Tab-separated table of C-alpha atoms in Angstrom:
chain	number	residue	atom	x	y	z
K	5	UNK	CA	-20.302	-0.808	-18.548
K	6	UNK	CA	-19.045	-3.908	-16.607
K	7	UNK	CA	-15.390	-3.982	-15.228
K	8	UNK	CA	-14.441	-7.299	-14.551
K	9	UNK	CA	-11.622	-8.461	-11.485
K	10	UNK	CA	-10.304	-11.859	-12.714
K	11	UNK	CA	-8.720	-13.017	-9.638
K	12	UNK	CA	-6.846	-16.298	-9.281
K	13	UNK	CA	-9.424	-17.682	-7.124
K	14	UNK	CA	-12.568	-17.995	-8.616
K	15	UNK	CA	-15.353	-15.550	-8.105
K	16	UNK	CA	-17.229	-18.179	-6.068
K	17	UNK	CA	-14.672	-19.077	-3.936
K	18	UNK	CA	-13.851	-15.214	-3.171
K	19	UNK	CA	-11.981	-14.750	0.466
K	20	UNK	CA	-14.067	-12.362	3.212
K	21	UNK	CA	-11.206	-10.003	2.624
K	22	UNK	CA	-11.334	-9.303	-1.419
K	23	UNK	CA	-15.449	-9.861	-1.383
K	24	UNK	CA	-15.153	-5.622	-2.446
K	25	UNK	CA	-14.788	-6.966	-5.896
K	26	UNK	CA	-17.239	-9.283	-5.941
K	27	UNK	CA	-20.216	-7.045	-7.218
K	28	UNK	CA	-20.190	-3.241	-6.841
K	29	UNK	CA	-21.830	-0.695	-8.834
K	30	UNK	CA	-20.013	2.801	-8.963
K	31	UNK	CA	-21.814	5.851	-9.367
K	32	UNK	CA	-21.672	9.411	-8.472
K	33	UNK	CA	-18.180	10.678	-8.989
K	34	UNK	CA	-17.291	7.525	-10.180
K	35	UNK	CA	-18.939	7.344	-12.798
K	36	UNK	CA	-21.828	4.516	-13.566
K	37	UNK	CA	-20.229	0.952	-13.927
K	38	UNK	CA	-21.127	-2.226	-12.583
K	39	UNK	CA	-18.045	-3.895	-10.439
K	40	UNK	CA	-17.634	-7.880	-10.440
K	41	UNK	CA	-15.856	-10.989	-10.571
K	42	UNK	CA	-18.284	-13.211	-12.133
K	43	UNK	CA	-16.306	-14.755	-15.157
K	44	UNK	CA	-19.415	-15.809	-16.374
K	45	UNK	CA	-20.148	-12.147	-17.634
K	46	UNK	CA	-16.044	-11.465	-19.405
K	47	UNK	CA	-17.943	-11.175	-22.845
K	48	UNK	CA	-19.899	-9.150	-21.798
K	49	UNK	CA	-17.157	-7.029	-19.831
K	50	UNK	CA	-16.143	-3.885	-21.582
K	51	UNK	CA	-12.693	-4.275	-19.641
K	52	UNK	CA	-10.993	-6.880	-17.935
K	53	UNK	CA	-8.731	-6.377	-14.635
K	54	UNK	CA	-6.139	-9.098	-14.158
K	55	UNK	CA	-4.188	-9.704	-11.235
K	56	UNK	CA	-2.906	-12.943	-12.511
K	57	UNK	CA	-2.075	-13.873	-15.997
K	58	UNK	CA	-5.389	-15.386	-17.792
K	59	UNK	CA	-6.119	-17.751	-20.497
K	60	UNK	CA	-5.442	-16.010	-23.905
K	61	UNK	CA	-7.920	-18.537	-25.984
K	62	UNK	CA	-10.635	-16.872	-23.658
K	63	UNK	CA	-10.082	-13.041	-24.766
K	64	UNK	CA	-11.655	-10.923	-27.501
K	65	UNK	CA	-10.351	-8.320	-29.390
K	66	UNK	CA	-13.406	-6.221	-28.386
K	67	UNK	CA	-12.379	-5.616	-24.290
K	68	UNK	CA	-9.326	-3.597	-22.896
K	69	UNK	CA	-6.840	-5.526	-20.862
K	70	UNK	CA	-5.402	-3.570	-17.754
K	71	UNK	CA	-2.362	-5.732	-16.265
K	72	UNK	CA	-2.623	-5.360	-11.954
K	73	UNK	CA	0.978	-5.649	-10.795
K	74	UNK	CA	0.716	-5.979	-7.044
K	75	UNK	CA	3.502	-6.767	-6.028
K	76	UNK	CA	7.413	-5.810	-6.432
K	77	UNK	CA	9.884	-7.452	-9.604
K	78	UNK	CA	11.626	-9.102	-6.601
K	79	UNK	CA	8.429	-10.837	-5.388
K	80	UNK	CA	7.089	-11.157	-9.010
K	81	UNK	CA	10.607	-12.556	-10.928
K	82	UNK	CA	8.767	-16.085	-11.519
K	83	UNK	CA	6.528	-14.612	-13.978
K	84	UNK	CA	9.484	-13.076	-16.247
K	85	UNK	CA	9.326	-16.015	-18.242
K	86	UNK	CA	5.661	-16.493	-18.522
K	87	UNK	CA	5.371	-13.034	-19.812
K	88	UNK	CA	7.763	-13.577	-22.995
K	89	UNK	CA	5.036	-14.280	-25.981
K	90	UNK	CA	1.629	-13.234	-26.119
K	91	UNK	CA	1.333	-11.823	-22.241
K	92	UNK	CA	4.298	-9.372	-23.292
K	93	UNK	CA	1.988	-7.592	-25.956
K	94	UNK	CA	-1.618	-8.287	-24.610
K	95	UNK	CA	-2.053	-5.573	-22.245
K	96	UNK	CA	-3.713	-2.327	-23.074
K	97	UNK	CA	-3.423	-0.477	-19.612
K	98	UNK	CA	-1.717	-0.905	-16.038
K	99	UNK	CA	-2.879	-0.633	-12.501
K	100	UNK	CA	0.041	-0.884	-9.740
K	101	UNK	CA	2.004	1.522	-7.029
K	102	UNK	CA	3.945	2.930	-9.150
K	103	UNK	CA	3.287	6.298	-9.991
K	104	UNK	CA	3.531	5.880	-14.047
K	105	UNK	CA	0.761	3.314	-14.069
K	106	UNK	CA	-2.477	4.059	-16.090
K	107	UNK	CA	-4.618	3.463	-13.028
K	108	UNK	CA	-2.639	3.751	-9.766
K	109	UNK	CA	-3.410	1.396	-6.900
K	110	UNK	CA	-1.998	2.790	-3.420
K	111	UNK	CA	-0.155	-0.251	-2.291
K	112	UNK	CA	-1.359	-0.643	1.590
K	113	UNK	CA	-2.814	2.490	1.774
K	114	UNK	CA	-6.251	2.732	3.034
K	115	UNK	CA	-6.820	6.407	2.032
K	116	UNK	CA	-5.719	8.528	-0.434
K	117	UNK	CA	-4.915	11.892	0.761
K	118	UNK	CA	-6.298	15.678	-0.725
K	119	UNK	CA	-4.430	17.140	1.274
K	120	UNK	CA	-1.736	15.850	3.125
K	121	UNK	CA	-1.148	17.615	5.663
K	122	UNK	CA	-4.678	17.135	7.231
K	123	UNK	CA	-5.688	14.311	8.652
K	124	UNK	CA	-7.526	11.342	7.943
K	125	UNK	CA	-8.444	10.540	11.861
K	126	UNK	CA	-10.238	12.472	14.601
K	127	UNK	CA	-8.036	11.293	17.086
K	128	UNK	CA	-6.329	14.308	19.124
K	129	UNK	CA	-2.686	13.908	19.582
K	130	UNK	CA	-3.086	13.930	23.675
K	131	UNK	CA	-5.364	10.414	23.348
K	132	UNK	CA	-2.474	9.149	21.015
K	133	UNK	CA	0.149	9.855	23.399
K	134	UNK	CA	-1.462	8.603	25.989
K	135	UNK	CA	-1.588	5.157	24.676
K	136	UNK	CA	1.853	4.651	24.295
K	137	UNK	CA	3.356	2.073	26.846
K	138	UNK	CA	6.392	0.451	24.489
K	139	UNK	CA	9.061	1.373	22.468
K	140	UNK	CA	9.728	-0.188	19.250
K	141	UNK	CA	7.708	-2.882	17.120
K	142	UNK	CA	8.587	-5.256	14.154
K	143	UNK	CA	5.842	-7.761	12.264
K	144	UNK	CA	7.149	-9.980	9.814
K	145	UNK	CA	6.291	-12.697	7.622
K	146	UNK	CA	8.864	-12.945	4.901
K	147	UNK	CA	12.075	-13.909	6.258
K	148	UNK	CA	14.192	-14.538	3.385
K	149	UNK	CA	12.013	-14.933	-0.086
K	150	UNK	CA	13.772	-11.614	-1.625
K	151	UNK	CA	16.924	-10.311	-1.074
K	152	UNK	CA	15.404	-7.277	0.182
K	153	UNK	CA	14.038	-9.542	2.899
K	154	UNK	CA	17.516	-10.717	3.871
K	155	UNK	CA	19.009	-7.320	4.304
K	156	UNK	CA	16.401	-5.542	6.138
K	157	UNK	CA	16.820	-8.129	8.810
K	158	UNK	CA	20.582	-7.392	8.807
K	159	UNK	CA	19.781	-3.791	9.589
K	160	UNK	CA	17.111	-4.725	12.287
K	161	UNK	CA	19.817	-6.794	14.413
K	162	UNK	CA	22.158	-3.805	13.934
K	163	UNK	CA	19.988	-1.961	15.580
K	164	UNK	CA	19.522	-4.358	18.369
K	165	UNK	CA	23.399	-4.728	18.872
K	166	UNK	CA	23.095	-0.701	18.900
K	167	UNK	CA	20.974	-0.914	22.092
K	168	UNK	CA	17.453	-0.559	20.476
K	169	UNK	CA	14.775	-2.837	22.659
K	170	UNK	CA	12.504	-4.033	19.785
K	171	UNK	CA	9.719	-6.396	20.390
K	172	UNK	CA	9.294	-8.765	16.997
K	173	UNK	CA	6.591	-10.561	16.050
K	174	UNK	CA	5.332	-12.494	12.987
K	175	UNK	CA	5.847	-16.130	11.354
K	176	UNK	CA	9.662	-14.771	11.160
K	177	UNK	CA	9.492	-15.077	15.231
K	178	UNK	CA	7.252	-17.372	16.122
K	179	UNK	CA	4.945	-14.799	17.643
K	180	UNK	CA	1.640	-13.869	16.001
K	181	UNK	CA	-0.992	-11.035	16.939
K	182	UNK	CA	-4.427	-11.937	16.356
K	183	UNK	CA	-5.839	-9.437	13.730
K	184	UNK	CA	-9.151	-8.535	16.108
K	185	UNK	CA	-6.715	-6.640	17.951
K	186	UNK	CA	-3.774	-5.672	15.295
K	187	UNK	CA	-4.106	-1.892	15.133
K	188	UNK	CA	-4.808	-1.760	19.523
K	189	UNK	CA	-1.669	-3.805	20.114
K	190	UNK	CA	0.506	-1.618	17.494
K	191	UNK	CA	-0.871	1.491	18.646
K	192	UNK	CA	0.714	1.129	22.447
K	193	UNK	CA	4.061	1.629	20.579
K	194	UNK	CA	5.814	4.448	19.959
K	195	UNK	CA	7.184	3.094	16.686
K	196	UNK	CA	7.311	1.009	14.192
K	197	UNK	CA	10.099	-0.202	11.827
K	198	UNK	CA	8.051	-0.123	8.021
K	199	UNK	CA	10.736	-2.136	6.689
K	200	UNK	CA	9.618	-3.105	3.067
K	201	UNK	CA	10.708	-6.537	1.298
K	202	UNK	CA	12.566	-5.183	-1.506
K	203	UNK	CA	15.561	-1.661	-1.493
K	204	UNK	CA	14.448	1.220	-4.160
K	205	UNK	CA	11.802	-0.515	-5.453
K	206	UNK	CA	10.308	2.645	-7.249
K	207	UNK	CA	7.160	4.105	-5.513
K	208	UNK	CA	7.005	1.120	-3.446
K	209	UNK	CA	5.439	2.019	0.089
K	210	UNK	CA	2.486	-0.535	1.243
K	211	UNK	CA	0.427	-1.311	4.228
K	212	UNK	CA	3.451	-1.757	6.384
K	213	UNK	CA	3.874	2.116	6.320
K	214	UNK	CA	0.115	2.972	6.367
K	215	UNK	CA	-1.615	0.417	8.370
K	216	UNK	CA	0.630	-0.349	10.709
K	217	UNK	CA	2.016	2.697	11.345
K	218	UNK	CA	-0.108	5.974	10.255
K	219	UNK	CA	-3.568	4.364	10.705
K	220	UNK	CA	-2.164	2.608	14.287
K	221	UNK	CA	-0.522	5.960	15.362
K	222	UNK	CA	2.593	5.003	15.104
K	223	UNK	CA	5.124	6.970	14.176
K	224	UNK	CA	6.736	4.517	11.588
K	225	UNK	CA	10.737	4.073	10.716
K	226	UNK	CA	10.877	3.425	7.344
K	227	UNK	CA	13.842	1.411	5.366
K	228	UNK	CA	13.545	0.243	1.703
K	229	UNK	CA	11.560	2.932	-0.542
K	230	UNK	CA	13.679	6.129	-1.106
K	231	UNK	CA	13.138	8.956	0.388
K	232	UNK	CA	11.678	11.199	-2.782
K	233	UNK	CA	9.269	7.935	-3.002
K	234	UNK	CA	8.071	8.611	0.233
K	235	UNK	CA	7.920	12.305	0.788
K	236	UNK	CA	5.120	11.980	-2.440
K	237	UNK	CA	2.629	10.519	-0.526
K	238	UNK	CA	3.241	10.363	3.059
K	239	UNK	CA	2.194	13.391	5.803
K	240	UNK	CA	4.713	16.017	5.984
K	241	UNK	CA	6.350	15.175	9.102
K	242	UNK	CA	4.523	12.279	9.855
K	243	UNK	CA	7.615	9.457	9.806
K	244	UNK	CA	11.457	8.820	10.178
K	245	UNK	CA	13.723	7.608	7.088
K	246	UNK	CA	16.807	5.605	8.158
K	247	UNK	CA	18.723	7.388	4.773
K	248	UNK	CA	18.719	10.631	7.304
K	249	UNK	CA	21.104	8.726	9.298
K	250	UNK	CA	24.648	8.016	8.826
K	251	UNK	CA	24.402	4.574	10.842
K	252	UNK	CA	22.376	2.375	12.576
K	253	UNK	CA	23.637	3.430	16.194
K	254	UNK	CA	22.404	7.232	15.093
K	255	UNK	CA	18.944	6.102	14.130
K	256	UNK	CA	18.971	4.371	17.680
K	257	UNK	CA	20.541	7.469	19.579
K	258	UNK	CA	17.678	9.489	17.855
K	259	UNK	CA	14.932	6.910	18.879
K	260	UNK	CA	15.791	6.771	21.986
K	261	UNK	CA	16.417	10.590	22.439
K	262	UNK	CA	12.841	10.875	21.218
K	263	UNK	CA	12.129	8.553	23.842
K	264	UNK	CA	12.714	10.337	26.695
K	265	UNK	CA	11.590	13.836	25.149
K	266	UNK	CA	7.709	13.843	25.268
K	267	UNK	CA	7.610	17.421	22.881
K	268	UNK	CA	10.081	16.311	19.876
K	269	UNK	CA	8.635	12.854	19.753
K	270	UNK	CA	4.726	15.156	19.555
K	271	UNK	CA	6.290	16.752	16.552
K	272	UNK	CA	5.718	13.690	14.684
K	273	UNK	CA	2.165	14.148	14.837
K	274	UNK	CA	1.466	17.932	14.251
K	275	UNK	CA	0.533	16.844	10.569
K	276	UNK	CA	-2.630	14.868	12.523
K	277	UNK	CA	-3.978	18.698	13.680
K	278	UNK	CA	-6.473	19.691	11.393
K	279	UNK	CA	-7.950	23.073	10.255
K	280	UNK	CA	-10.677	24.240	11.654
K	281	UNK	CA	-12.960	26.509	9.190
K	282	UNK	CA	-14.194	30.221	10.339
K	283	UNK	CA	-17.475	28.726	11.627
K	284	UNK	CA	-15.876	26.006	13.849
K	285	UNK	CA	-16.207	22.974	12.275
K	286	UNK	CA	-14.107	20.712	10.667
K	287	UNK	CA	-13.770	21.164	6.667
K	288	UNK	CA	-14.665	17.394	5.208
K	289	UNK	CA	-11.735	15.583	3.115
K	290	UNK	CA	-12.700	13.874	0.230
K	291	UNK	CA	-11.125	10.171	0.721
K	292	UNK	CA	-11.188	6.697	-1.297
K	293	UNK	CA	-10.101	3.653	0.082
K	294	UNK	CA	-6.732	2.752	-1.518
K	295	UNK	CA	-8.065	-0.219	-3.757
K	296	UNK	CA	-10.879	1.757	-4.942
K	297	UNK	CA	-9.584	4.915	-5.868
K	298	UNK	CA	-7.983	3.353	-9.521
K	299	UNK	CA	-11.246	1.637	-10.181
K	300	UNK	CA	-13.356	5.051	-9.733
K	301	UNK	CA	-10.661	6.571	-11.984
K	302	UNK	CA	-11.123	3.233	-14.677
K	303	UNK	CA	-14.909	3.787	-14.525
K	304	UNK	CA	-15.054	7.387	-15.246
K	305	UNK	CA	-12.412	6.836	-17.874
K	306	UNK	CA	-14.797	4.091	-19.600
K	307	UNK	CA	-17.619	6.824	-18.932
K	308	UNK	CA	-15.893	9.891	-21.109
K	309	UNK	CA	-14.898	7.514	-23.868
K	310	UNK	CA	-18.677	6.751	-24.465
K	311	UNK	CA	-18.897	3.159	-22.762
K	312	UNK	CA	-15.511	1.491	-23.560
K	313	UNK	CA	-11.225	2.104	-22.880
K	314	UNK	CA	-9.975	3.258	-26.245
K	315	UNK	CA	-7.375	0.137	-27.510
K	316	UNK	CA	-3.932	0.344	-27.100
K	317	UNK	CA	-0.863	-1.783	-26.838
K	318	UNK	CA	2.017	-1.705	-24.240
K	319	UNK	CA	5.071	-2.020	-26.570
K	320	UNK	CA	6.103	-4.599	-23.611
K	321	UNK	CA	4.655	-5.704	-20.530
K	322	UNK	CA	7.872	-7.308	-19.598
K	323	UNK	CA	10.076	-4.057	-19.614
K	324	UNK	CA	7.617	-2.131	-17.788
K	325	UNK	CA	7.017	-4.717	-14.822
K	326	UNK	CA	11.080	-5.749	-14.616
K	327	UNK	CA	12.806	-2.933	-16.716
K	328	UNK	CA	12.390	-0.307	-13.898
């Protein structure tokens, strides 16, 4: 069975980063489907994975539709009004962050945990430890396009006028970090502020937690997703909320107690320890990058129906991308 990606782009003019999708076949646990992004082949697709919305006249009544919400309502709220009409009731499936999708995609998050308090990473926590030379970190991009945006910045400068030495970086500053070095340059801090673009956007936790903080070993500072959100996927232990605090100077008085105590601030990393079997060795963790885990799951979906999604219709598309 063929799963097709229609990204806006077209499949020939792929970027280096999304060239994944560009032909894959999945077997093994997966299942046995071939992976691509060649439009040329949507008849012959058996489902069809949009992350933008496509040309109706193109579709046949034949494929499933699956409806690849990346991003939050805040980010997304130009695309309300294209979605009244036939985009409201053409989608069979979804694939997003959100925990009630069909087909969850972990936001950001390059591996999906069995178990979460072991780790991911051989690193021992002394090596970690020893690479920290700086406090606190920020990288930004979106200023002000959401309102989320706006007020995480608020909160940032009150914890500058709180005392907090952060050192910001990003288009927001004027200040970029070349991406051959990214996850080096983050990991000489001892945290960073995962401050999402949009407050309580359900299940909403991306790369900004994960990449630049858990995979950099960083113990990240998180402000926008709620706390339950969170405490789902994340390490035990493994980050610091800003909704434990009752103000801005606290969170600061806390960072900075950490700071200066070397054996609290290694508490944030006991979750990286992992168990060691009776014979020694380290037990193996069955991981899937983040973008490929709900595409494994589609496949061997497609596989125990006998070759093809079984129809369906989402009542509305519109009140499950902006109604929660």
């Amino acid at each position: 069975p063929i799963i097709l990606v229609w990204w806006p782009p077209t499949w020939k003019n792929l970027p280096k980063n999304k060239q994944f999708y560009l032909e894959r076949n999945f077997q093994g646990e997966c299942g046995n489907c071939r992976l691509t992004m060649n439009r040329r082949l949507l008849n012959q697709s058996k489902v069809v994975v949009f992350d933008n919305l496509p040309n109706a006249a193109n579709l046949t009544a034949e494929q499933a539709y699956v409806l690849w919400h990346r991003e939050t309502p805040a980010k997304t709220f130009h695309l309300r009004s294209a979605m009244v009409g036939v985009f409201d009731t053409m989608f069979n499936y979804t694939m997003s962050y959100r925990r009630d999708s069909d087909f969850r995609w972990y936001s950001g998050m390059m591996y999906v945990f069995s178990v979460k308090e072991i780790s991911f990473t051989r690193l021992y926590i002394d090596e970690i430890i020893k690479s920290k030379r700086r406090l606190a970190t920020w990288v930004v991009s979106n200023c002000n396009n959401t309102r989320g945006a706006v007020e995480r910045k608020k909160y940032v400068f009150k914890l500058l006028e709180a005392g907090l030495k952060i050192d910001m970086y990003g288009k927001c500053f004027g200040q970029r970090i070349t991406k051959n070095n990214f996850t080096t340059f983050l990991s000489s801090y001892k945290f960073y502020l995962a401050f999402e673009n949009s407050w309580h956007c359900r299940d909403y936790v991306t790369e900004k937690f994960w990449r630049n903080g858990i995979m950099a070993g960083v113990v990240p500072v998180v402000w926008g997703p709620t706390k339950e959100d969170v405490a789902e996927v994340a390490p035990v232990g493994s980050y610091i909320h800003i909704e434990d605090f009752e103000s801005p100077k606290a969170l600061v008085d806390y960072l900075i107690y950490l700071d200066k105590n070397d054996h609290e601030y290694r508490r944030y990393f006991n979750w990286r320890k992992t168990a060691i079997t009776e014979d020694g060795t380290e037990p193996m963790q069955t991981i899937r990058p983040g973008y490929e885990a709900p595409l494994c799951q589609m496949c061997r979906r497609i596989i125990q129906s006998k070759g093809k999604l079984p129809k369906r219709v989402l009542n509305s598309t519109l009140s499950w991308v902006f109604g929660n």
